mmCIF file of C-alpha atoms and ligand atoms in Angstrom:
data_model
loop_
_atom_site.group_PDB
_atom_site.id
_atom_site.type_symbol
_atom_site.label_atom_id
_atom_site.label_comp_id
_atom_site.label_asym_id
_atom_site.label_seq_id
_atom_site.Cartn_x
_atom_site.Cartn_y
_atom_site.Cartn_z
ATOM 1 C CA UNK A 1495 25.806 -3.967 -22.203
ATOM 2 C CA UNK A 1496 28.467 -4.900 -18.876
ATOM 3 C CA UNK A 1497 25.651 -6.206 -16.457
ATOM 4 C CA UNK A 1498 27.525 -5.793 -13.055
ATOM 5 C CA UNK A 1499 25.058 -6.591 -10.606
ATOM 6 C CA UNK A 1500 21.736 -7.147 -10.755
ATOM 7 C CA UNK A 1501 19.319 -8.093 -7.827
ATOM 8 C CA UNK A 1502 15.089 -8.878 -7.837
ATOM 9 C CA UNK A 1503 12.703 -8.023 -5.361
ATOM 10 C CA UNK A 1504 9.618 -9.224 -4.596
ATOM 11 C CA UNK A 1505 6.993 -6.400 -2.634
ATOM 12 C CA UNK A 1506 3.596 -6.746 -1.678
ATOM 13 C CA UNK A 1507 0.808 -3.864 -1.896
ATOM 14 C CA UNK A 1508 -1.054 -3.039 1.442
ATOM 15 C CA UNK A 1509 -4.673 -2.575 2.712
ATOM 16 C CA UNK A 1510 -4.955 0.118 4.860
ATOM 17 C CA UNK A 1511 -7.536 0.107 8.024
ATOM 18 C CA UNK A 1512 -6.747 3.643 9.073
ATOM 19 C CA UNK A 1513 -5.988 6.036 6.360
ATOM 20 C CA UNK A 1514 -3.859 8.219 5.032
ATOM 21 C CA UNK A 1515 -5.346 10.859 3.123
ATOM 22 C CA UNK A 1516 -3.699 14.577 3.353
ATOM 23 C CA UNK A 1517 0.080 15.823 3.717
ATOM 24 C CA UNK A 1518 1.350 18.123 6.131
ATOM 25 C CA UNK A 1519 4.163 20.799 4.228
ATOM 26 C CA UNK A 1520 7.218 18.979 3.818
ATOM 27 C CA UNK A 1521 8.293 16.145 1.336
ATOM 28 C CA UNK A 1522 5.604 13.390 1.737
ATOM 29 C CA UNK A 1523 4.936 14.048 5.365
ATOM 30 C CA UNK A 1524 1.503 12.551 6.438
ATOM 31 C CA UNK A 1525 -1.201 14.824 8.390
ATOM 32 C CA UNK A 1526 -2.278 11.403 10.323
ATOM 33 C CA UNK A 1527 -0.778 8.433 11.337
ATOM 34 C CA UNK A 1528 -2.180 5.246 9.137
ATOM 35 C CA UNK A 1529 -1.719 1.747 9.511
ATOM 36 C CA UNK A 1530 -2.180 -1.285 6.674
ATOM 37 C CA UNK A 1531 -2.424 -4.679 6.381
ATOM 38 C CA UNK A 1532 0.530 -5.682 4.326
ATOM 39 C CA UNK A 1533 -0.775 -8.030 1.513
ATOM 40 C CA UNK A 1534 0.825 -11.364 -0.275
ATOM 41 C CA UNK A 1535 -1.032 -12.097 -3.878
ATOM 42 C CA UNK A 1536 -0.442 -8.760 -5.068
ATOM 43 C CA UNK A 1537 2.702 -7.516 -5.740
ATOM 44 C CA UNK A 1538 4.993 -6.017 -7.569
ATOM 45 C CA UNK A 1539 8.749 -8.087 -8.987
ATOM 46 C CA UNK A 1540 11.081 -5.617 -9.766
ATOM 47 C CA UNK A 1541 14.830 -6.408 -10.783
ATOM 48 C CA UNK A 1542 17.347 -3.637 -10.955
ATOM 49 C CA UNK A 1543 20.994 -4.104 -12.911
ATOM 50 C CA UNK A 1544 23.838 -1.933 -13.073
ATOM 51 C CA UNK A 1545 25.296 -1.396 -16.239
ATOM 52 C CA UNK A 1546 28.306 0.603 -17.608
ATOM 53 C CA UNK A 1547 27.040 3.708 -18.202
ATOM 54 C CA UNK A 1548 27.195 5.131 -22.032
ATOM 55 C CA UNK A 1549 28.598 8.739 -21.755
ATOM 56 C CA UNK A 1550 30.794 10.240 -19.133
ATOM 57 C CA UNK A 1551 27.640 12.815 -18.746
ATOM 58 C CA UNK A 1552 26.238 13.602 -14.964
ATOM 59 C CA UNK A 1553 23.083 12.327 -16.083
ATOM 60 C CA UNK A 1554 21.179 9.448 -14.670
ATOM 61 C CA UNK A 1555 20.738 6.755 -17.266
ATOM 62 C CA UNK A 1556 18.094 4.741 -16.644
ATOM 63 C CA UNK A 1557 15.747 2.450 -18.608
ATOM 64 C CA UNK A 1558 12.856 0.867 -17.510
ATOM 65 C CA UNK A 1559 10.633 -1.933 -18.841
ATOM 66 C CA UNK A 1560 7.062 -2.934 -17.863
ATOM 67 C CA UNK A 1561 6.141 -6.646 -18.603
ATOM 68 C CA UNK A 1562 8.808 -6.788 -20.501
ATOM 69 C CA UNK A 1563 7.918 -3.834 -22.854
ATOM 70 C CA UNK A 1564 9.960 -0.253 -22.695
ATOM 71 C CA UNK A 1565 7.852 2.058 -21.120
ATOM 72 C CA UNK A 1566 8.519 6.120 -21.025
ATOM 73 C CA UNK A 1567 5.523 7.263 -18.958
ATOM 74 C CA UNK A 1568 7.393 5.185 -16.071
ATOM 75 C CA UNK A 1569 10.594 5.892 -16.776
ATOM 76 C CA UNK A 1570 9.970 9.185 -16.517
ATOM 77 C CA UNK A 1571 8.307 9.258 -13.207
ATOM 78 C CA UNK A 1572 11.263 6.677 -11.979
ATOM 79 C CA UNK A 1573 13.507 9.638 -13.531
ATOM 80 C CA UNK A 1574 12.156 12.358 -11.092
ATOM 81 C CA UNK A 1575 12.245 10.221 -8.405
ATOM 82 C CA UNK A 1576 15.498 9.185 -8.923
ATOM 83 C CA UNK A 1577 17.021 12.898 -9.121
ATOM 84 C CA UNK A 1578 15.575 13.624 -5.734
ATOM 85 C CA UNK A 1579 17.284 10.671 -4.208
ATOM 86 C CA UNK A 1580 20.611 10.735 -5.950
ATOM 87 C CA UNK A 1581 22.387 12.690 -3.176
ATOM 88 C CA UNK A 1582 21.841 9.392 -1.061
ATOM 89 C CA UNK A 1583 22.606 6.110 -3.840
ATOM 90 C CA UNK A 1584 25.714 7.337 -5.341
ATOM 91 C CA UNK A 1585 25.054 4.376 -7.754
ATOM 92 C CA UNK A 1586 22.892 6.537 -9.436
ATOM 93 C CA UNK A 1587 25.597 8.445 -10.748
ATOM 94 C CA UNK A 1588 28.005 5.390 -11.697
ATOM 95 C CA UNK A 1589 26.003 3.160 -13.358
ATOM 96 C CA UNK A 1590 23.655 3.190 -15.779
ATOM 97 C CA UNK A 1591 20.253 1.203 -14.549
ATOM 98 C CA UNK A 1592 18.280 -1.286 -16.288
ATOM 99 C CA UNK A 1593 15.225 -2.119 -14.400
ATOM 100 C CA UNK A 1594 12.804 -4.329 -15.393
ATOM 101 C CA UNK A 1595 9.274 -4.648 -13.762
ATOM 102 C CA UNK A 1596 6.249 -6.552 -13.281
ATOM 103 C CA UNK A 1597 3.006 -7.324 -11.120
ATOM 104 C CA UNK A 1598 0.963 -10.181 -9.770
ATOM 105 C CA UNK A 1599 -2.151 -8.557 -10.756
ATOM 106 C CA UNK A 1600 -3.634 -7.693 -13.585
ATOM 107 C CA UNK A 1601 -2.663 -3.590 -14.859
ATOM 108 C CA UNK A 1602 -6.208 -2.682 -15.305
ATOM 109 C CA UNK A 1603 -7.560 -4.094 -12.508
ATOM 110 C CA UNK A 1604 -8.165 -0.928 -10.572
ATOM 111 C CA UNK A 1605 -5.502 -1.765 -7.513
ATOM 112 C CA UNK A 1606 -3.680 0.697 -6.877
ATOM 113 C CA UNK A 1607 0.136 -0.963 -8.013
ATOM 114 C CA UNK A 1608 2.507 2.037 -6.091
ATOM 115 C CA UNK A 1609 2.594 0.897 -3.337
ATOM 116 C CA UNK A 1610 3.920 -2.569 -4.419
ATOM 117 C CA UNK A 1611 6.165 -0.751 -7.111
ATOM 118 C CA UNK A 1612 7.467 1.436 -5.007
ATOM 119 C CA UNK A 1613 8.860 -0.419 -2.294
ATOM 120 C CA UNK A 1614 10.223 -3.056 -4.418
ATOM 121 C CA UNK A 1615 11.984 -0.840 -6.024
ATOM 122 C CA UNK A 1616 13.386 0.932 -2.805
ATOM 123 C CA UNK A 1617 14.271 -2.599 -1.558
ATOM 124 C CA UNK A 1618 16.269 -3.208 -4.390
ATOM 125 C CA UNK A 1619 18.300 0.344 -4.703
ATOM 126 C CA UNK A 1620 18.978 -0.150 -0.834
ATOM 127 C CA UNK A 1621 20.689 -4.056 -1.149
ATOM 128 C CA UNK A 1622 22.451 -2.740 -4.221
ATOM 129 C CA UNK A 1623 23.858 0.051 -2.380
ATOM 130 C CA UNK A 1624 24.431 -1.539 0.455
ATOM 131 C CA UNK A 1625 26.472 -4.359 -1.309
ATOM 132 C CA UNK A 1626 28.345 -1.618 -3.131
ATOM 133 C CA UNK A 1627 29.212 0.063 -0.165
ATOM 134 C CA UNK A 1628 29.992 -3.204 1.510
ATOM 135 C CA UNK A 1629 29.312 -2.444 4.618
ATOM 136 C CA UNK A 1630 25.949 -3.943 6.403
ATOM 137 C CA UNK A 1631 23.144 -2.091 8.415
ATOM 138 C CA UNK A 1632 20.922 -4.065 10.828
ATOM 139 C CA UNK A 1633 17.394 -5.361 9.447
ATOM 140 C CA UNK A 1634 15.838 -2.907 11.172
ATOM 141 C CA UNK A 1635 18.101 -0.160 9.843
ATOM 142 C CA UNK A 1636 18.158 -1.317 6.346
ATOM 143 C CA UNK A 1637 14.315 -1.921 6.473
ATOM 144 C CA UNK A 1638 13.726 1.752 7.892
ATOM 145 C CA UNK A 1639 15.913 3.323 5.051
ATOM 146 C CA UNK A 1640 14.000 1.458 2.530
ATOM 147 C CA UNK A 1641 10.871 2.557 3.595
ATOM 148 C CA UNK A 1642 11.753 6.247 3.527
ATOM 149 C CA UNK A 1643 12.427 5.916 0.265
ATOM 150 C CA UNK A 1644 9.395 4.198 -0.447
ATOM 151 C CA UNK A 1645 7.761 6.875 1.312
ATOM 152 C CA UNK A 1646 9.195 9.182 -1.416
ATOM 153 C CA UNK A 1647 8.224 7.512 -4.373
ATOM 154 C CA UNK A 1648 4.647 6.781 -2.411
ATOM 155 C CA UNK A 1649 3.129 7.802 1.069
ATOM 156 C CA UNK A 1650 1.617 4.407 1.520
ATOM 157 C CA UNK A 1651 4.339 2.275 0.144
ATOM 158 C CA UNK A 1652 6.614 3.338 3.080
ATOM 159 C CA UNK A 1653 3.708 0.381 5.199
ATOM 160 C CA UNK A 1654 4.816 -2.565 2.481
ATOM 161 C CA UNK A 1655 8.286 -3.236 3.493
ATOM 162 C CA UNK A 1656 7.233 -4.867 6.572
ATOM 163 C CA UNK A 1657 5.023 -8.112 7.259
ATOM 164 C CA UNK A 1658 1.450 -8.207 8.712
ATOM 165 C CA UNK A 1659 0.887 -4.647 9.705
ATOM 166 C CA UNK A 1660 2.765 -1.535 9.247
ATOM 167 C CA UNK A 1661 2.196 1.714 10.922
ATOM 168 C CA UNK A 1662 3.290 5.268 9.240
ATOM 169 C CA UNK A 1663 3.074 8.289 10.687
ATOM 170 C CA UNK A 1664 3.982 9.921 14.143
ATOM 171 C CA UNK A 1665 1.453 9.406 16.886
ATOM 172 C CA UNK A 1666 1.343 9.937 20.630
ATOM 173 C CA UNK A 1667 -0.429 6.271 20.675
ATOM 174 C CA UNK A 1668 2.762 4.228 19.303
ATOM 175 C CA UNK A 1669 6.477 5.210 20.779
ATOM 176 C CA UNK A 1670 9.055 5.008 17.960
ATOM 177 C CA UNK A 1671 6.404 6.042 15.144
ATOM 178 C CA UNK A 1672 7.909 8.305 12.805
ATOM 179 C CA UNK A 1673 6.396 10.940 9.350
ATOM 180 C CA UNK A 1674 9.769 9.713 7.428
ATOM 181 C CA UNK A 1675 9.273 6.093 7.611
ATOM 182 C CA UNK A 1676 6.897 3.186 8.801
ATOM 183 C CA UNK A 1677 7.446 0.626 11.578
ATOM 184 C CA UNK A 1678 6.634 -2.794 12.171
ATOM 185 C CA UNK A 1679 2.908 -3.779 14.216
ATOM 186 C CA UNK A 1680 2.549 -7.491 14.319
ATOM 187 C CA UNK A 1681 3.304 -8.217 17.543
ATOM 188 C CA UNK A 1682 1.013 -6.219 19.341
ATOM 189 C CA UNK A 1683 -1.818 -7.823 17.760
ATOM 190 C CA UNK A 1684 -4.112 -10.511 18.255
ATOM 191 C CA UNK A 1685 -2.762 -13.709 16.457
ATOM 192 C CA UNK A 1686 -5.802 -13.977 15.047
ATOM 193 C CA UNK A 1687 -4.948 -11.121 12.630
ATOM 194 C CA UNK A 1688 -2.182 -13.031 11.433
ATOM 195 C CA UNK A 1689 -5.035 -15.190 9.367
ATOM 196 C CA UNK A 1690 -6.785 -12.444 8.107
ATOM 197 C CA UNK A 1691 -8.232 -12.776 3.917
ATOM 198 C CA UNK A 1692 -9.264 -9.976 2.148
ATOM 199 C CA UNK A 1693 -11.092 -10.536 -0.988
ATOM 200 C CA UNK A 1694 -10.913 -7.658 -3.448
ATOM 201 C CA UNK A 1695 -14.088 -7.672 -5.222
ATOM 202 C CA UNK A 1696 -13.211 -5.605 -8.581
ATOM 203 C CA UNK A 1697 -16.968 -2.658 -9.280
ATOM 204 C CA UNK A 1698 -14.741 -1.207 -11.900
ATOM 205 C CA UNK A 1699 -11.144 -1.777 -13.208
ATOM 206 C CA UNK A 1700 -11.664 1.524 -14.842
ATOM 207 C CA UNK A 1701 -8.510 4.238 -14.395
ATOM 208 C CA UNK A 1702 -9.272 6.365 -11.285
ATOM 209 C CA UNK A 1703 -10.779 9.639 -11.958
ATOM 210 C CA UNK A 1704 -8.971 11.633 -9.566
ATOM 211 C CA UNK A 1705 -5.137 10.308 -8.637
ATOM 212 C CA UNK A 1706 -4.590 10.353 -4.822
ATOM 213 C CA UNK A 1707 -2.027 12.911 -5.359
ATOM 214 C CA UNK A 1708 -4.751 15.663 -6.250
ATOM 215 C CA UNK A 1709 -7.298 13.620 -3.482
ATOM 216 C CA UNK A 1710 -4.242 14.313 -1.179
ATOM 217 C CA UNK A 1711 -4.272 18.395 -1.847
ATOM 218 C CA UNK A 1712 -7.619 18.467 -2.221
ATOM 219 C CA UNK A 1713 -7.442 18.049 1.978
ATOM 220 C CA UNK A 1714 -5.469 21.551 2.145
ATOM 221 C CA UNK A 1715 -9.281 23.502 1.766
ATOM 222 C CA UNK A 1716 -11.295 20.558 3.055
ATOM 223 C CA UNK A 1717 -13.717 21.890 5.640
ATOM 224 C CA UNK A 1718 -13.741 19.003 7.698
ATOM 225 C CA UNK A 1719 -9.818 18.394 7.583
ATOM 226 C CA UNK A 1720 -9.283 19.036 11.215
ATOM 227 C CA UNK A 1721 -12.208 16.765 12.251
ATOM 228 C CA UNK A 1722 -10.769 13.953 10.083
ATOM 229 C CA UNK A 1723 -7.004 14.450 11.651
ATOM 230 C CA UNK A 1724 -8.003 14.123 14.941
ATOM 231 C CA UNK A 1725 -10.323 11.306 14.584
ATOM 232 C CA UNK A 1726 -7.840 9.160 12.425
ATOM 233 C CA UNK A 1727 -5.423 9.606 15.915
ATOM 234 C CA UNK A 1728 -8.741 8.546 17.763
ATOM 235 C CA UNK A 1729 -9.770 5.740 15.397
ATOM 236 C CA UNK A 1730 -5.757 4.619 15.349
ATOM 237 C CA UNK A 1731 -5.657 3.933 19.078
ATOM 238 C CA UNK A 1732 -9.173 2.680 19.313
ATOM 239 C CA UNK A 1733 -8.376 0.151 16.528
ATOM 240 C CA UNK A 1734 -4.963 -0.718 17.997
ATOM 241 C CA UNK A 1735 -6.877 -2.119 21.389
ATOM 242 C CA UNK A 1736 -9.396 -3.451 19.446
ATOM 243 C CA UNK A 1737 -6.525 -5.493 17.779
ATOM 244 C CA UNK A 1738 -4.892 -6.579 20.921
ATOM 245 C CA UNK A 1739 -7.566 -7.806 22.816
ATOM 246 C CA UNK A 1740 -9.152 -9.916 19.118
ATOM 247 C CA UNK A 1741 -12.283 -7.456 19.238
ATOM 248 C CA UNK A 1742 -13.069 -8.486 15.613
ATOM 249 C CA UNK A 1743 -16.618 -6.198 15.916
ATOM 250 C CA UNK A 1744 -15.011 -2.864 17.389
ATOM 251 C CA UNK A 1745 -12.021 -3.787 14.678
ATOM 252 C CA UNK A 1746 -14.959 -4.110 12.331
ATOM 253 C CA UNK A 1747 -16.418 -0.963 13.027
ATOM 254 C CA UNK A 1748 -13.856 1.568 12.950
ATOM 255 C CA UNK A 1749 -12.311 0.156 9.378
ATOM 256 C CA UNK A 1750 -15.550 0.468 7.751
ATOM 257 C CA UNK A 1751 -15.889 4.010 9.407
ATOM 258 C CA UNK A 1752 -12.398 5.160 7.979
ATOM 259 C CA UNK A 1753 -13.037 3.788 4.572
ATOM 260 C CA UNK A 1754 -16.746 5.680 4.609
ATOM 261 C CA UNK A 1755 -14.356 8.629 5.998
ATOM 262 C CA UNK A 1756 -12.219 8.363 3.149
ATOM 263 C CA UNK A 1757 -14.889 8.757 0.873
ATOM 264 C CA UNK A 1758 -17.022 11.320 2.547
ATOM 265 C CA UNK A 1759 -13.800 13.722 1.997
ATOM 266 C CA UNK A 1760 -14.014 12.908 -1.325
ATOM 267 C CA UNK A 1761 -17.155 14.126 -1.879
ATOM 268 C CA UNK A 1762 -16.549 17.036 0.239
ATOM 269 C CA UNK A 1763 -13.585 18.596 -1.285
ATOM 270 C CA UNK A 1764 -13.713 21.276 -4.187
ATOM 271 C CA UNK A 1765 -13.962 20.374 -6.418
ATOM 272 C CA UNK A 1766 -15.841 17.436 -5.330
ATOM 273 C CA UNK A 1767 -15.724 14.017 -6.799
ATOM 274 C CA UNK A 1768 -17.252 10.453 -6.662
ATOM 275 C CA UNK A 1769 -14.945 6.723 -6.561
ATOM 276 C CA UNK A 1770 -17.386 4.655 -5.720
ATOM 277 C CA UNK A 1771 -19.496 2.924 -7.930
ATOM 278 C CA UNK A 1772 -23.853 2.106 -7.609
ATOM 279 C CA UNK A 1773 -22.080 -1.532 -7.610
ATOM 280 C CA UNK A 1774 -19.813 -0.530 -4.291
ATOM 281 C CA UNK A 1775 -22.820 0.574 -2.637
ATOM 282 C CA UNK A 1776 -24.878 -2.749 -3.311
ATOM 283 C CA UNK A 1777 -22.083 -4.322 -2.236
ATOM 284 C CA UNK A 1778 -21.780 -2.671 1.101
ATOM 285 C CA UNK A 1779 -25.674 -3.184 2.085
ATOM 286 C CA UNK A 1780 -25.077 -7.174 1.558
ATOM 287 C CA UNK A 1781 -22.153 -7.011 3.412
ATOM 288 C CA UNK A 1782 -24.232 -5.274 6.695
ATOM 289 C CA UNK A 1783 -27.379 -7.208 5.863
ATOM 290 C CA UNK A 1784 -25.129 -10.879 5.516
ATOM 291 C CA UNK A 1785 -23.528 -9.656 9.279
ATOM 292 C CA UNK A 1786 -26.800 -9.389 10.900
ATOM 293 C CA UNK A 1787 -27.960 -11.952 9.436
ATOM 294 C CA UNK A 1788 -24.884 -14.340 10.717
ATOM 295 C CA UNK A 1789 -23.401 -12.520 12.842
ATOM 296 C CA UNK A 1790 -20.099 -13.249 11.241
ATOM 297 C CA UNK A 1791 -17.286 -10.933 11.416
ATOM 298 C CA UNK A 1792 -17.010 -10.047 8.030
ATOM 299 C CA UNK A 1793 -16.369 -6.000 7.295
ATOM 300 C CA UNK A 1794 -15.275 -4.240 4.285
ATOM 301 C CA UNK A 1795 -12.603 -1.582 3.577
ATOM 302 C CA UNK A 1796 -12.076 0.644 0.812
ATOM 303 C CA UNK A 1797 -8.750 2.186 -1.397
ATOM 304 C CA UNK A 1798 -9.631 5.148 -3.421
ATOM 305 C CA UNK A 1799 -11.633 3.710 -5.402
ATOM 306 C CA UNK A 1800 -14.586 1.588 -6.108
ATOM 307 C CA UNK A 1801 -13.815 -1.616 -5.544
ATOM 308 C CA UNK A 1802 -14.388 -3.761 -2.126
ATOM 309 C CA UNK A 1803 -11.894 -4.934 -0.103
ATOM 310 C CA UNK A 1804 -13.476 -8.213 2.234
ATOM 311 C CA UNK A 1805 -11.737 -8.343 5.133
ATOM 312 C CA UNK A 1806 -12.814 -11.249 7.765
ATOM 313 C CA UNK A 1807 -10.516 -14.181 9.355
ATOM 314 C CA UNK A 1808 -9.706 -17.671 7.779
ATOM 315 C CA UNK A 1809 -11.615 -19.417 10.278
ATOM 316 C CA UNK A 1810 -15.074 -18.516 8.330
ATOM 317 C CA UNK A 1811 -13.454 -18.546 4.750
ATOM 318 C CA UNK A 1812 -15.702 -21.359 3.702
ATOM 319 C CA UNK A 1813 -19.005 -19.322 4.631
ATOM 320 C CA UNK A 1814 -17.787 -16.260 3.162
ATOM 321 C CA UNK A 1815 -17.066 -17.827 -0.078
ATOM 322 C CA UNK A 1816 -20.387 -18.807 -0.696
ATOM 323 C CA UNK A 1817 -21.854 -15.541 0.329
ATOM 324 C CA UNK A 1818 -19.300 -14.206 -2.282
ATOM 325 C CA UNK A 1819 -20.870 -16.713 -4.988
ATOM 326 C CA UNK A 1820 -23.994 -15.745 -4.412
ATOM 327 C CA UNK A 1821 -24.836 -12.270 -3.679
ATOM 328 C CA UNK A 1822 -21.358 -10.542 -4.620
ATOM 329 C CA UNK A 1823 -19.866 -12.036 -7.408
ATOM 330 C CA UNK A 1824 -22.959 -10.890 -9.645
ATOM 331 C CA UNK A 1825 -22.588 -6.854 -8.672
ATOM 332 C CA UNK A 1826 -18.074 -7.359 -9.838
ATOM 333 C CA UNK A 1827 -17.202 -6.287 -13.484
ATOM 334 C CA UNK A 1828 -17.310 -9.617 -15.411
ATOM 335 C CA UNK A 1829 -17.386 -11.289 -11.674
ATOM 336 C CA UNK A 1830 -13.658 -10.702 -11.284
ATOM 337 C CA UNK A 1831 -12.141 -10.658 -7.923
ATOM 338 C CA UNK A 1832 -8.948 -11.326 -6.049
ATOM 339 C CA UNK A 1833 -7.981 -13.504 -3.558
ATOM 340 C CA UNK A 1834 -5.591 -12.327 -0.922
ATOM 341 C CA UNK A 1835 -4.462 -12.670 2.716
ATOM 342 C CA UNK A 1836 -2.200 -11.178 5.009
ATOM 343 C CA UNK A 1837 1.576 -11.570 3.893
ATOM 344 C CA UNK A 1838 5.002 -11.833 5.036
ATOM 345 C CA UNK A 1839 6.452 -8.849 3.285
ATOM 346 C CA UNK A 1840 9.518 -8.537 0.225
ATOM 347 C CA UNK A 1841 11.612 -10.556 -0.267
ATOM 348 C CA UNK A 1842 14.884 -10.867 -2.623
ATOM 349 C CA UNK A 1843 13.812 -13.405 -5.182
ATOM 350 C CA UNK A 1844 17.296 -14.390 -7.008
HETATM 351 O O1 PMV B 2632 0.376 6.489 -1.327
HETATM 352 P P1 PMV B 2632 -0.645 7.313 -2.024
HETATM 353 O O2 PMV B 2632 -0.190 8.722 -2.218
HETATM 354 O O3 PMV B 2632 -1.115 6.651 -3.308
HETATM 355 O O4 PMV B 2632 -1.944 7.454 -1.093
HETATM 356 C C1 PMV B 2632 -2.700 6.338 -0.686
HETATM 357 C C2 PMV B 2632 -3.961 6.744 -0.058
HETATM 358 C C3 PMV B 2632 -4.921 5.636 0.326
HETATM 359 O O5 PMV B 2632 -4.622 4.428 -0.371
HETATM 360 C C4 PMV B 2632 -6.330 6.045 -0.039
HETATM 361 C C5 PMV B 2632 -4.910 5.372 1.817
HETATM 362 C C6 PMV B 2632 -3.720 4.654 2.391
HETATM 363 O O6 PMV B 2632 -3.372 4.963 3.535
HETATM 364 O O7 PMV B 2632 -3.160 3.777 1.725
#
């Protein structure tokens, strides 16, 4: 098979502080603005080559390998995807794609991998296209396209094509926020920020019960829906002062509060269901005990799912550790855990 050009990028997965949870009528159009830490361990490589296509057919020829092995569930989800975006990458329609895939973390260790997935693989259809088209949008421009296409393929993986901290979702609080794509944070923050680590301490690697995408409808009959929306734009411009002034406690407080949030709406939508594990919830009580105990600024987060996400600056890495050693590690499946920080965002790799 021709291979006609081929490019490889390299996208991180993201943390996020306020959440997104619920869509609004539309394609993929959140009911709050949500903002992430972008991540730099864990990510997703994704190379994408055109090819001469086989038949003179209309129909998208794709295939798509996982660590190096063919895989159909994917491919057909990539499929879908692809057929709602065609209209806009008429290299869907003239080549034939080979795309090849894999991530910096293990598969079954219970991160969620769409985010990362996702927007590498919008980063690469937008440089192919771009190249192919041969004419060359701004950064900004080409990173805003690229992360409403993320957006499609994921809500949240519309925040990973940017570094440090991406915001999604229009708000009064931030001017140029937008529902079709996310926008750069960083430098309204506190540099402080910029050294943030956040340990990912793995309860269960276990699939996820529930997928977001039912947790995500599940918020249509949610009782407390309204409450949440308008204290996610409360929390978001709280947590956005917080961040410019370095207040690691009030920062501290409000990301533990959405991630409780987050799972409090779990349990309260019919039908209702459970992601966190008795291991999360020893977790969380060392956590609180260990910060009045040291007063250090260490707070947790949560995905949907059981697992903890440590988030607390450099500076006090050392200390953390060996709290980690000794009262954490013991409550993570076979002690596992990651090791991340805030990143710099995709890049092309070849
Ligand atoms: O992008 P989705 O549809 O997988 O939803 C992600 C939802 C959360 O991870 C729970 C929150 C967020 O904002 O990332």
């Amino acid at each position: 098979m021709k291979e006609i050009k081929k490019v490889t990028w390299r996208s991180p997965s993201n943390i996020a502080l306020v959440k997104y949870w619920g869509k609004k009528s539309g394609v993929q159009i959140p009911s709050n603005p949500s903002i992430s830490f972008t991540l730099e361990n864990c990510y997703s490589e994704t190379s994408v080559a055109l090819v001469e296509k086989e038949s003179k057919s209309k129909a998208i020829e794709l295939r798509f390998y996982f660590d190096g092995k063919a895989n159909l569930a994917f491919q057909l989800k990539i499929l879908k995807f692809f057929e709602s975006i065609r209209k806009d990458f008429p290299l869907l329609n003239n080549y034939g794609l080979l795309i090849h895939s894999t991530n910096s973390f293990p598969h079954s260790s219970g991160i969620a991998s769409s985010a990362s997935a996702m927007s590498a693989l919008a980063m690469a259809l937008c440089d192919l296209q771009e190249q192919l088209n041969k004419k060359k949008l701004t950064a900004v421009k080409f990173l805003q396209r690229a992360s409403h296409f993320a957006r499609l393929g994921s809500g949240s993986a519309s925040r990973s094509v940017y570094p440090i901290l991406a915001q999604w979702g229009k708000t009064k609080t931030i001017k140029g926020s937008a529902d079709e794509y996310a926008i750069p944070y960083s430098e309204k923050v506190n540099k402080i920020f910029y050294s943030y680590q956040n340990t990912i301490l793995i309860a269960s690697s276990a699939e996820k019960k529930v997928s977001s995408r039912v947790g995500h409808s599940l918020m249509k009959t949610n009782p407390f829906a309204k409450a949440r929306y308008t204290q996610a734009e409360k929390n978001l411009k709280e947590l956005l002062s917080a961040m410019k002034t370095g207040d690691l406690e009030k920062f501290g407080n409000i990301i533990e509060e959405e991630a409780l949030t987050l799972h409090g709406l779990m349990m309260n939508s019919s039908p209702s269901f459970i992601l966190m594990s008795p291991a999360t919830l020893a977790m969380i009580e060392k956590i609180r005990k260990f910060r009045e105990d040291t007063k250090l600024p260490v707070y947790f987060t949560l995905d949907a799912g059981p697992n903890i996400h440590l988030l607390y600056p450099k500076k006090i890495a050392e200390k953390v550790k060996k709290f980690i050693d000794t009262e954490l590690a013991q409550h993570c499946e076979n002690k596992r855990m990651i090791f991340d920080q805030v990143g710099k965002g995709p890049k092309r790799v070849k």
